[in-house]
């Protein structure tokens, strides 16, 4: 993980995504950081009762939950439609914010195996880049302490 270095284009995209995260971040209730933020990344192609059950479970487990919708447009439903449907389905959850996953959450650049599951065994999937970008950039920007 220490050898991961983003190229200039990726650095610009990461900078823009972090600006987005800062603009939508929910403020902590206090300075002691005991406010428990969680996250769940979903594709929801389309959202199902099973997805909603998992989101509701996660929302009950933390004080505030970010739902990151995978932005890569390689699904049957477009990202625009998927995020709209997830927002509608989660509208009854007061402690949930549905946000875009950007180019650093389960994209072909970060985790190509996700989009070609039939070609990989689960033990061959390398999640180190996903873990790096999430752990070093996304989680700290949003104060996320728990991942579902």
Backbone as JSON Lines, residues from 0, in Angstrom:
{"i":0,"aa":"X","n":[0.82,-1.2,0.0],"ca":[0.0,0.0,0.0],"c":[0.86,1.26,0.0]}
{"i":1,"aa":"X","n":[2.03,1.19,0.59],"ca":[2.87,2.37,0.64],"c":[3.35,2.8,-0.73]}
{"i":2,"aa":"X","n":[3.33,1.89,-1.71],"ca":[3.82,2.22,-3.04],"c":[2.73,2.8,-3.95]}
{"i":3,"aa":"X","n":[1.5,2.89,-3.47],"ca":[0.43,3.44,-4.3],"c":[0.66,4.94,-4.47]}
{"i":4,"aa":"X","n":[0.71,5.35,-5.71],"ca":[0.9,6.76,-6.02],"c":[-0.07,7.13,-7.12]}
{"i":5,"aa":"X","n":[-0.91,8.09,-6.85],"ca":[-1.89,8.52,-7.84],"c":[-1.21,9.38,-8.89]}
{"i":6,"aa":"X","n":[-1.62,9.21,-10.16],"ca":[-1.09,10.08,-11.2],"c":[-1.77,11.45,-11.1]}
{"i":7,"aa":"X","n":[-1.35,12.41,-11.93],"ca":[-1.87,13.78,-11.81],"c":[-3.38,13.85,-12.0]}
{"i":8,"aa":"X","n":[-3.9,13.09,-12.97],"ca":[-5.34,13.08,-13.21],"c":[-6.08,12.54,-11.99]}
{"i":9,"aa":"X","n":[-5.57,11.45,-11.42],"ca":[-6.19,10.86,-10.24],"c":[-6.09,11.79,-9.04]}
{"i":10,"aa":"X","n":[-4.96,12.49,-8.91],"ca":[-4.8,13.45,-7.81],"c":[-5.84,14.55,-7.93]}
{"i":11,"aa":"X","n":[-6.07,15.04,-9.14],"ca":[-7.08,16.08,-9.35],"c":[-8.47,15.55,-9.03]}
{"i":12,"aa":"X","n":[-8.78,14.34,-9.48],"ca":[-10.08,13.73,-9.2],"c":[-10.26,13.51,-7.7]}
{"i":13,"aa":"X","n":[-9.21,13.07,-7.02],"ca":[-9.27,12.86,-5.58],"c":[-9.48,14.18,-4.85]}
{"i":14,"aa":"X","n":[-8.8,15.21,-5.29],"ca":[-8.97,16.54,-4.69],"c":[-10.41,17.02,-4.86]}
{"i":15,"aa":"X","n":[-10.97,16.85,-6.05],"ca":[-12.36,17.25,-6.3],"c":[-13.34,16.43,-5.46]}
{"i":16,"aa":"X","n":[-13.09,15.14,-5.34],"ca":[-13.97,14.29,-4.55],"c":[-13.91,14.67,-3.07]}
{"i":17,"aa":"X","n":[-12.71,14.97,-2.58],"ca":[-12.59,15.39,-1.18],"c":[-13.28,16.72,-0.93]}
{"i":18,"aa":"X","n":[-13.28,17.61,-1.92],"ca":[-14.04,18.86,-1.8],"c":[-15.53,18.55,-1.69]}
{"i":19,"aa":"X","n":[-15.99,17.62,-2.53],"ca":[-17.39,17.18,-2.46],"c":[-17.71,16.61,-1.08]}
{"i":20,"aa":"X","n":[-16.85,15.72,-0.57],"ca":[-17.07,15.13,0.75],"c":[-17.14,16.2,1.84]}
{"i":21,"aa":"X","n":[-16.25,17.16,1.77],"ca":[-16.27,18.25,2.76],"c":[-17.56,19.06,2.66]}
{"i":22,"aa":"X","n":[-18.09,19.2,1.46],"ca":[-19.31,20.01,1.28],"c":[-20.57,19.29,1.78]}
{"i":23,"aa":"X","n":[-20.54,17.96,1.85],"ca":[-21.73,17.22,2.28],"c":[-21.57,16.62,3.67]}
{"i":24,"aa":"X","n":[-20.42,16.78,4.27],"ca":[-20.14,16.19,5.57],"c":[-21.12,16.69,6.62]}
{"i":25,"aa":"X","n":[-21.59,15.75,7.43],"ca":[-22.46,16.08,8.55],"c":[-21.58,16.42,9.74]}
{"i":26,"aa":"X","n":[-21.81,17.57,10.37],"ca":[-20.93,17.94,11.49],"c":[-21.12,17.02,12.69]}
{"i":27,"aa":"X","n":[-20.05,16.8,13.41],"ca":[-20.07,16.0,14.62],"c":[-20.87,16.73,15.69]}
{"i":28,"aa":"X","n":[-21.48,15.97,16.58],"ca":[-22.27,16.58,17.66],"c":[-21.4,17.26,18.69]}
{"i":29,"aa":"X","n":[-20.15,16.84,18.81],"ca":[-19.24,17.47,19.79],"c":[-17.81,17.3,19.32]}
{"i":30,"aa":"X","n":[-16.91,17.92,20.02],"ca":[-15.49,17.91,19.64],"c":[-14.76,16.65,20.07]}
{"i":31,"aa":"X","n":[-15.39,15.81,20.89],"ca":[-14.72,14.64,21.41],"c":[-14.76,13.45,20.47]}
{"i":32,"aa":"X","n":[-15.38,13.61,19.32],"ca":[-15.42,12.59,18.28],"c":[-16.07,11.29,18.74]}
{"i":33,"aa":"X","n":[-17.03,11.39,19.69],"ca":[-17.74,10.18,20.09],"c":[-18.96,9.95,19.21]}
{"i":34,"aa":"X","n":[-19.26,10.92,18.38],"ca":[-20.35,10.76,17.41],"c":[-19.93,9.66,16.45]}
{"i":35,"aa":"X","n":[-20.69,8.6,16.37],"ca":[-20.28,7.43,15.6],"c":[-20.81,7.51,14.17]}
{"i":36,"aa":"X","n":[-19.9,7.73,13.24],"ca":[-20.24,7.75,11.82],"c":[-19.92,6.39,11.21]}
{"i":37,"aa":"X","n":[-20.82,5.91,10.37],"ca":[-20.59,4.66,9.67],"c":[-20.81,4.85,8.19]}
{"i":38,"aa":"X","n":[-20.46,3.83,7.41],"ca":[-20.68,3.9,5.97],"c":[-20.98,2.52,5.42]}
{"i":39,"aa":"X","n":[-21.67,2.55,4.31],"ca":[-21.94,1.33,3.55],"c":[-21.88,1.72,2.08]}
{"i":40,"aa":"X","n":[-21.17,0.93,1.29],"ca":[-21.1,1.17,-0.15],"c":[-22.03,0.19,-0.84]}
{"i":41,"aa":"X","n":[-22.85,0.7,-1.74],"ca":[-23.84,-0.13,-2.42],"c":[-23.85,0.17,-3.92]}
{"i":42,"aa":"X","n":[-24.2,-0.83,-4.7],"ca":[-24.43,-0.63,-6.12],"c":[-25.92,-0.46,-6.36]}
{"i":43,"aa":"X","n":[-26.72,-1.36,-5.77],"ca":[-28.19,-1.3,-5.85],"c":[-28.66,-1.21,-7.3]}
{"i":44,"aa":"X","n":[-28.55,-2.32,-7.97],"ca":[-28.83,-2.37,-9.41],"c":[-30.05,-3.23,-9.72]}
{"i":45,"aa":"X","n":[-31.25,-2.86,-9.29],"ca":[-31.67,-1.69,-8.51],"c":[-31.7,-2.04,-7.02]}
{"i":46,"aa":"X","n":[-32.09,-1.07,-6.2],"ca":[-32.22,-1.32,-4.77],"c":[-33.35,-2.32,-4.53]}
{"i":47,"aa":"X","n":[-33.11,-3.23,-3.59],"ca":[-34.09,-4.27,-3.26],"c":[-34.43,-4.16,-1.77]}
{"i":48,"aa":"X","n":[-35.41,-4.93,-1.34],"ca":[-35.74,-4.99,0.08],"c":[-34.55,-5.49,0.89]}
{"i":49,"aa":"X","n":[-33.75,-6.37,0.3],"ca":[-32.54,-6.85,0.98],"c":[-31.53,-5.73,1.2]}
{"i":50,"aa":"X","n":[-31.29,-4.91,0.18],"ca":[-30.41,-3.75,0.34],"c":[-30.93,-2.84,1.44]}
{"i":51,"aa":"X","n":[-32.23,-2.55,1.38],"ca":[-32.83,-1.63,2.35],"c":[-32.72,-2.2,3.76]}
{"i":52,"aa":"X","n":[-32.92,-3.49,3.9],"ca":[-32.77,-4.13,5.22],"c":[-31.36,-3.92,5.76]}
{"i":53,"aa":"X","n":[-30.34,-4.13,4.92],"ca":[-28.95,-3.93,5.36],"c":[-28.67,-2.47,5.71]}
{"i":54,"aa":"X","n":[-29.2,-1.55,4.93],"ca":[-29.01,-0.12,5.22],"c":[-29.7,0.23,6.54]}
{"i":55,"aa":"X","n":[-30.91,-0.26,6.76],"ca":[-31.63,0.02,8.01],"c":[-30.89,-0.58,9.21]}
{"i":56,"aa":"X","n":[-30.35,-1.79,9.04],"ca":[-29.57,-2.42,10.1],"c":[-28.35,-1.56,10.44]}
{"i":57,"aa":"X","n":[-27.62,-1.14,9.41],"ca":[-26.44,-0.31,9.63],"c":[-26.82,1.01,10.29]}
{"i":58,"aa":"X","n":[-27.92,1.61,9.86],"ca":[-28.36,2.89,10.42],"c":[-28.7,2.77,11.91]}
{"i":59,"aa":"X","n":[-29.18,1.61,12.32],"ca":[-29.5,1.39,13.74],"c":[-28.23,1.17,14.57]}
{"i":60,"aa":"X","n":[-27.14,0.82,13.91],"ca":[-25.9,0.47,14.6],"c":[-24.98,1.66,14.84]}
{"i":61,"aa":"X","n":[-25.27,2.78,14.2],"ca":[-24.44,3.99,14.34],"c":[-25.35,5.2,14.55]}
{"i":62,"aa":"X","n":[-24.75,6.29,14.95],"ca":[-25.54,7.51,15.11],"c":[-25.84,8.17,13.76]}
{"i":63,"aa":"X","n":[-24.91,8.0,12.8],"ca":[-25.13,8.56,11.47],"c":[-24.47,7.66,10.44]}
{"i":64,"aa":"X","n":[-25.16,7.45,9.31],"ca":[-24.67,6.54,8.27],"c":[-24.61,7.24,6.92]}
{"i":65,"aa":"X","n":[-23.46,7.12,6.27],"ca":[-23.32,7.55,4.88],"c":[-23.52,6.33,3.99]}
{"i":66,"aa":"X","n":[-24.39,6.43,3.01],"ca":[-24.58,5.37,2.03],"c":[-23.93,5.85,0.74]}
{"i":67,"aa":"X","n":[-22.83,5.23,0.37],"ca":[-22.09,5.61,-0.83],"c":[-22.55,4.74,-1.99]}
{"i":68,"aa":"X","n":[-23.17,5.36,-2.97],"ca":[-23.65,4.62,-4.13],"c":[-22.52,4.57,-5.17]}
{"i":69,"aa":"X","n":[-22.19,3.35,-5.58],"ca":[-21.12,3.17,-6.56],"c":[-21.47,3.94,-7.82]}
{"i":70,"aa":"X","n":[-20.53,4.77,-8.23],"ca":[-20.8,5.7,-9.33],"c":[-20.45,5.15,-10.71]}
{"i":71,"aa":"X","n":[-19.68,4.09,-10.75],"ca":[-19.29,3.51,-12.04],"c":[-20.55,3.11,-12.8]}
{"i":72,"aa":"X","n":[-20.66,3.55,-14.04],"ca":[-21.85,3.25,-14.85],"c":[-21.64,1.98,-15.67]}
{"i":73,"aa":"X","n":[-21.53,0.85,-14.96],"ca":[-21.37,-0.45,-15.61],"c":[-22.48,-1.39,-15.19]}
{"i":74,"aa":"X","n":[-23.57,-0.83,-14.71],"ca":[-24.69,-1.62,-14.24],"c":[-25.86,-1.48,-15.2]}
{"i":75,"aa":"X","n":[-26.84,-2.34,-15.02],"ca":[-28.03,-2.28,-15.88],"c":[-28.74,-0.94,-15.72]}
{"i":76,"aa":"X","n":[-28.83,-0.47,-14.46],"ca":[-29.44,0.83,-14.19],"c":[-28.34,1.88,-14.12]}
{"i":77,"aa":"X","n":[-28.6,3.06,-14.64],"ca":[-27.59,4.12,-14.62],"c":[-27.34,4.59,-13.2]}
{"i":78,"aa":"X","n":[-26.18,5.2,-12.97],"ca":[-25.88,5.77,-11.66],"c":[-26.95,6.78,-11.27]}
{"i":79,"aa":"X","n":[-27.34,7.63,-12.18],"ca":[-28.35,8.65,-11.89],"c":[-29.64,8.0,-11.37]}
{"i":80,"aa":"X","n":[-30.08,6.93,-12.0],"ca":[-31.29,6.25,-11.56],"c":[-31.07,5.52,-10.24]}
{"i":81,"aa":"X","n":[-29.91,4.87,-10.09],"ca":[-29.64,4.12,-8.86],"c":[-29.58,5.03,-7.64]}
{"i":82,"aa":"X","n":[-28.89,6.17,-7.74],"ca":[-28.79,7.05,-6.58],"c":[-30.16,7.68,-6.26]}
{"i":83,"aa":"X","n":[-30.93,7.98,-7.28],"ca":[-32.27,8.52,-7.06],"c":[-33.13,7.5,-6.29]}
{"i":84,"aa":"X","n":[-33.09,6.23,-6.74],"ca":[-33.89,5.2,-6.09],"c":[-33.42,4.93,-4.65]}
{"i":85,"aa":"X","n":[-32.12,4.96,-4.43],"ca":[-31.6,4.74,-3.07],"c":[-32.02,5.9,-2.17]}
{"i":86,"aa":"X","n":[-31.94,7.13,-2.67],"ca":[-32.38,8.28,-1.87],"c":[-33.86,8.17,-1.51]}
{"i":87,"aa":"X","n":[-34.69,7.79,-2.47],"ca":[-36.12,7.63,-2.21],"c":[-36.36,6.53,-1.18]}
{"i":88,"aa":"X","n":[-35.68,5.41,-1.32],"ca":[-35.87,4.28,-0.41],"c":[-35.41,4.59,1.01]}
{"i":89,"aa":"X","n":[-34.42,5.47,1.14],"ca":[-33.86,5.8,2.46],"c":[-34.45,7.08,3.06]}
{"i":90,"aa":"X","n":[-35.4,7.67,2.4],"ca":[-35.91,8.98,2.83],"c":[-36.54,8.96,4.23]}
{"i":91,"aa":"X","n":[-36.94,7.8,4.71],"ca":[-37.54,7.69,6.04],"c":[-36.49,7.57,7.14]}
{"i":92,"aa":"X","n":[-35.23,7.46,6.78],"ca":[-34.15,7.29,7.76],"c":[-33.49,8.64,8.04]}
{"i":93,"aa":"X","n":[-33.75,9.19,9.2],"ca":[-33.25,10.53,9.54],"c":[-31.75,10.61,9.75]}
{"i":94,"aa":"X","n":[-31.11,9.49,10.03],"ca":[-29.67,9.5,10.29],"c":[-28.86,8.93,9.12]}
{"i":95,"aa":"X","n":[-29.41,9.05,7.91],"ca":[-28.75,8.51,6.72],"c":[-28.62,9.59,5.67]}
{"i":96,"aa":"X","n":[-27.45,9.63,5.05],"ca":[-27.22,10.52,3.91],"c":[-26.69,9.68,2.76]}
{"i":97,"aa":"X","n":[-27.38,9.73,1.63],"ca":[-26.98,8.99,0.44],"c":[-26.1,9.91,-0.4]}
{"i":98,"aa":"X","n":[-24.9,9.42,-0.73],"ca":[-23.94,10.25,-1.46],"c":[-23.33,9.45,-2.61]}
{"i":99,"aa":"X","n":[-22.71,10.16,-3.53],"ca":[-22.05,9.49,-4.66],"c":[-20.71,8.91,-4.2]}
{"i":100,"aa":"X","n":[-20.39,7.75,-4.76],"ca":[-19.15,7.07,-4.39],"c":[-17.91,7.63,-5.06]}
{"i":101,"aa":"X","n":[-18.09,8.4,-6.1],"ca":[-16.94,8.99,-6.78],"c":[-16.1,7.94,-7.51]}
{"i":102,"aa":"X","n":[-14.9,8.32,-7.88],"ca":[-14.01,7.46,-8.66],"c":[-13.13,6.57,-7.78]}
{"i":103,"aa":"X","n":[-13.34,6.64,-6.46],"ca":[-12.46,5.92,-5.55],"c":[-13.2,4.93,-4.66]}
{"i":104,"aa":"X","n":[-14.45,4.62,-4.99],"ca":[-15.22,3.6,-4.28],"c":[-15.72,2.59,-5.3]}
{"i":105,"aa":"X","n":[-15.12,1.42,-5.29],"ca":[-15.53,0.3,-6.13],"c":[-15.72,0.71,-7.6]}
{"i":106,"aa":"X","n":[-14.67,1.22,-8.19],"ca":[-14.69,1.57,-9.61],"c":[-13.77,0.62,-10.36]}
{"i":107,"aa":"X","n":[-13.81,0.68,-11.67],"ca":[-12.95,-0.2,-12.46],"c":[-11.47,0.12,-12.19]}
{"i":108,"aa":"X","n":[-11.15,1.36,-11.88],"ca":[-9.77,1.73,-11.54],"c":[-9.35,1.13,-10.2]}
{"i":109,"aa":"X","n":[-10.22,1.22,-9.21],"ca":[-9.9,0.8,-7.84],"c":[-10.07,-0.7,-7.64]}
{"i":110,"aa":"X","n":[-11.16,-1.27,-8.17],"ca":[-11.49,-2.66,-7.93],"c":[-12.13,-3.28,-9.17]}
{"i":111,"aa":"X","n":[-11.35,-3.49,-10.23],"ca":[-11.91,-3.98,-11.49],"c":[-12.56,-5.35,-11.37]}
{"i":112,"aa":"X","n":[-12.09,-6.16,-10.44],"ca":[-12.64,-7.51,-10.28],"c":[-14.14,-7.49,-9.98]}
{"i":113,"aa":"X","n":[-14.61,-6.44,-9.34],"ca":[-16.03,-6.34,-9.0],"c":[-16.9,-6.42,-10.25]}
{"i":114,"aa":"X","n":[-16.43,-5.86,-11.33],"ca":[-17.2,-5.79,-12.57],"c":[-17.0,-7.0,-13.48]}
{"i":115,"aa":"X","n":[-16.06,-7.86,-13.11],"ca":[-15.77,-9.07,-13.89],"c":[-15.72,-10.27,-12.96]}
{"i":116,"aa":"X","n":[-16.73,-10.39,-12.11],"ca":[-16.76,-11.42,-11.06],"c":[-16.63,-12.83,-11.61]}
{"i":117,"aa":"X","n":[-17.15,-13.06,-12.8],"ca":[-17.11,-14.41,-13.37],"c":[-15.69,-14.84,-13.75]}
{"i":118,"aa":"X","n":[-14.75,-13.91,-13.8],"ca":[-13.37,-14.22,-14.19],"c":[-12.44,-14.42,-12.99]}
{"i":119,"aa":"X","n":[-12.92,-14.14,-11.77],"ca":[-12.05,-14.17,-10.59],"c":[-12.63,-15.05,-9.49]}
{"i":120,"aa":"X","n":[-11.76,-15.73,-8.78],"ca":[-12.14,-16.39,-7.54],"c":[-12.1,-15.33,-6.44]}
{"i":121,"aa":"X","n":[-12.97,-15.42,-5.47],"ca":[-13.02,-14.39,-4.43],"c":[-11.69,-14.23,-3.7]}
{"i":122,"aa":"X","n":[-10.93,-15.33,-3.54],"ca":[-9.64,-15.22,-2.85],"c":[-8.57,-14.53,-3.69]}
{"i":123,"aa":"X","n":[-8.82,-14.34,-4.99],"ca":[-7.86,-13.68,-5.87],"c":[-8.1,-12.17,-5.98]}
{"i":124,"aa":"X","n":[-9.14,-11.68,-5.38],"ca":[-9.48,-10.26,-5.5],"c":[-8.62,-9.44,-4.55]}
{"i":125,"aa":"X","n":[-7.96,-8.44,-5.09],"ca":[-7.07,-7.57,-4.33],"c":[-7.81,-6.28,-3.98]}
{"i":126,"aa":"X","n":[-8.11,-6.1,-2.72],"ca":[-8.85,-4.9,-2.3],"c":[-7.94,-3.83,-1.7]}
{"i":127,"aa":"X","n":[-6.63,-3.96,-1.89],"ca":[-5.7,-3.04,-1.24],"c":[-5.88,-1.59,-1.7]}
{"i":128,"aa":"X","n":[-6.13,-1.36,-2.98],"ca":[-6.31,0.03,-3.44],"c":[-7.6,0.61,-2.88]}
{"i":129,"aa":"X","n":[-8.67,-0.18,-2.87],"ca":[-9.93,0.26,-2.28],"c":[-9.72,0.63,-0.81]}
{"i":130,"aa":"X","n":[-9.04,-0.26,-0.09],"ca":[-8.78,-0.03,1.34],"c":[-7.92,1.22,1.54]}
{"i":131,"aa":"X","n":[-6.91,1.38,0.71],"ca":[-6.02,2.54,0.83],"c":[-6.79,3.84,0.65]}
{"i":132,"aa":"X","n":[-7.49,4.0,-0.47],"ca":[-8.17,5.27,-0.73],"c":[-9.28,5.53,0.28]}
{"i":133,"aa":"X","n":[-9.99,4.48,0.68],"ca":[-11.04,4.68,1.67],"c":[-10.44,5.05,3.03]}
{"i":134,"aa":"X","n":[-9.45,4.28,3.45],"ca":[-8.85,4.51,4.77],"c":[-8.05,5.79,4.89]}
{"i":135,"aa":"X","n":[-7.37,6.18,3.83],"ca":[-6.52,7.37,3.88],"c":[-7.24,8.67,3.52]}
{"i":136,"aa":"X","n":[-8.31,8.59,2.75],"ca":[-8.92,9.81,2.25],"c":[-10.4,9.95,2.57]}
{"i":137,"aa":"X","n":[-11.19,8.93,2.28],"ca":[-12.64,9.06,2.41],"c":[-13.1,8.99,3.86]}
{"i":138,"aa":"X","n":[-12.7,7.94,4.58],"ca":[-13.12,7.8,5.98],"c":[-12.7,9.0,6.83]}
{"i":139,"aa":"X","n":[-11.46,9.47,6.74],"ca":[-11.09,10.64,7.54],"c":[-11.88,11.9,7.16]}
{"i":140,"aa":"X","n":[-12.16,12.07,5.88],"ca":[-12.9,13.26,5.44],"c":[-14.31,13.3,6.03]}
{"i":141,"aa":"X","n":[-14.91,12.12,6.23],"ca":[-16.28,12.06,6.74],"c":[-16.36,11.65,8.21]}
{"i":142,"aa":"X","n":[-15.23,11.35,8.82],"ca":[-15.23,10.92,10.22],"c":[-15.78,9.51,10.41]}
{"i":143,"aa":"X","n":[-15.68,8.68,9.39],"ca":[-16.22,7.32,9.44],"c":[-15.35,6.44,10.33]}
{"i":144,"aa":"X","n":[-16.01,5.76,11.26],"ca":[-15.32,4.85,12.17],"c":[-15.76,3.4,11.99]}
{"i":145,"aa":"X","n":[-16.9,3.17,11.33],"ca":[-17.42,1.82,11.17],"c":[-17.88,1.62,9.74]}
{"i":146,"aa":"X","n":[-17.46,0.51,9.14],"ca":[-17.82,0.2,7.75],"c":[-18.69,-1.06,7.75]}
{"i":147,"aa":"X","n":[-19.75,-1.0,7.0],"ca":[-20.64,-2.16,6.87],"c":[-20.48,-2.74,5.47]}
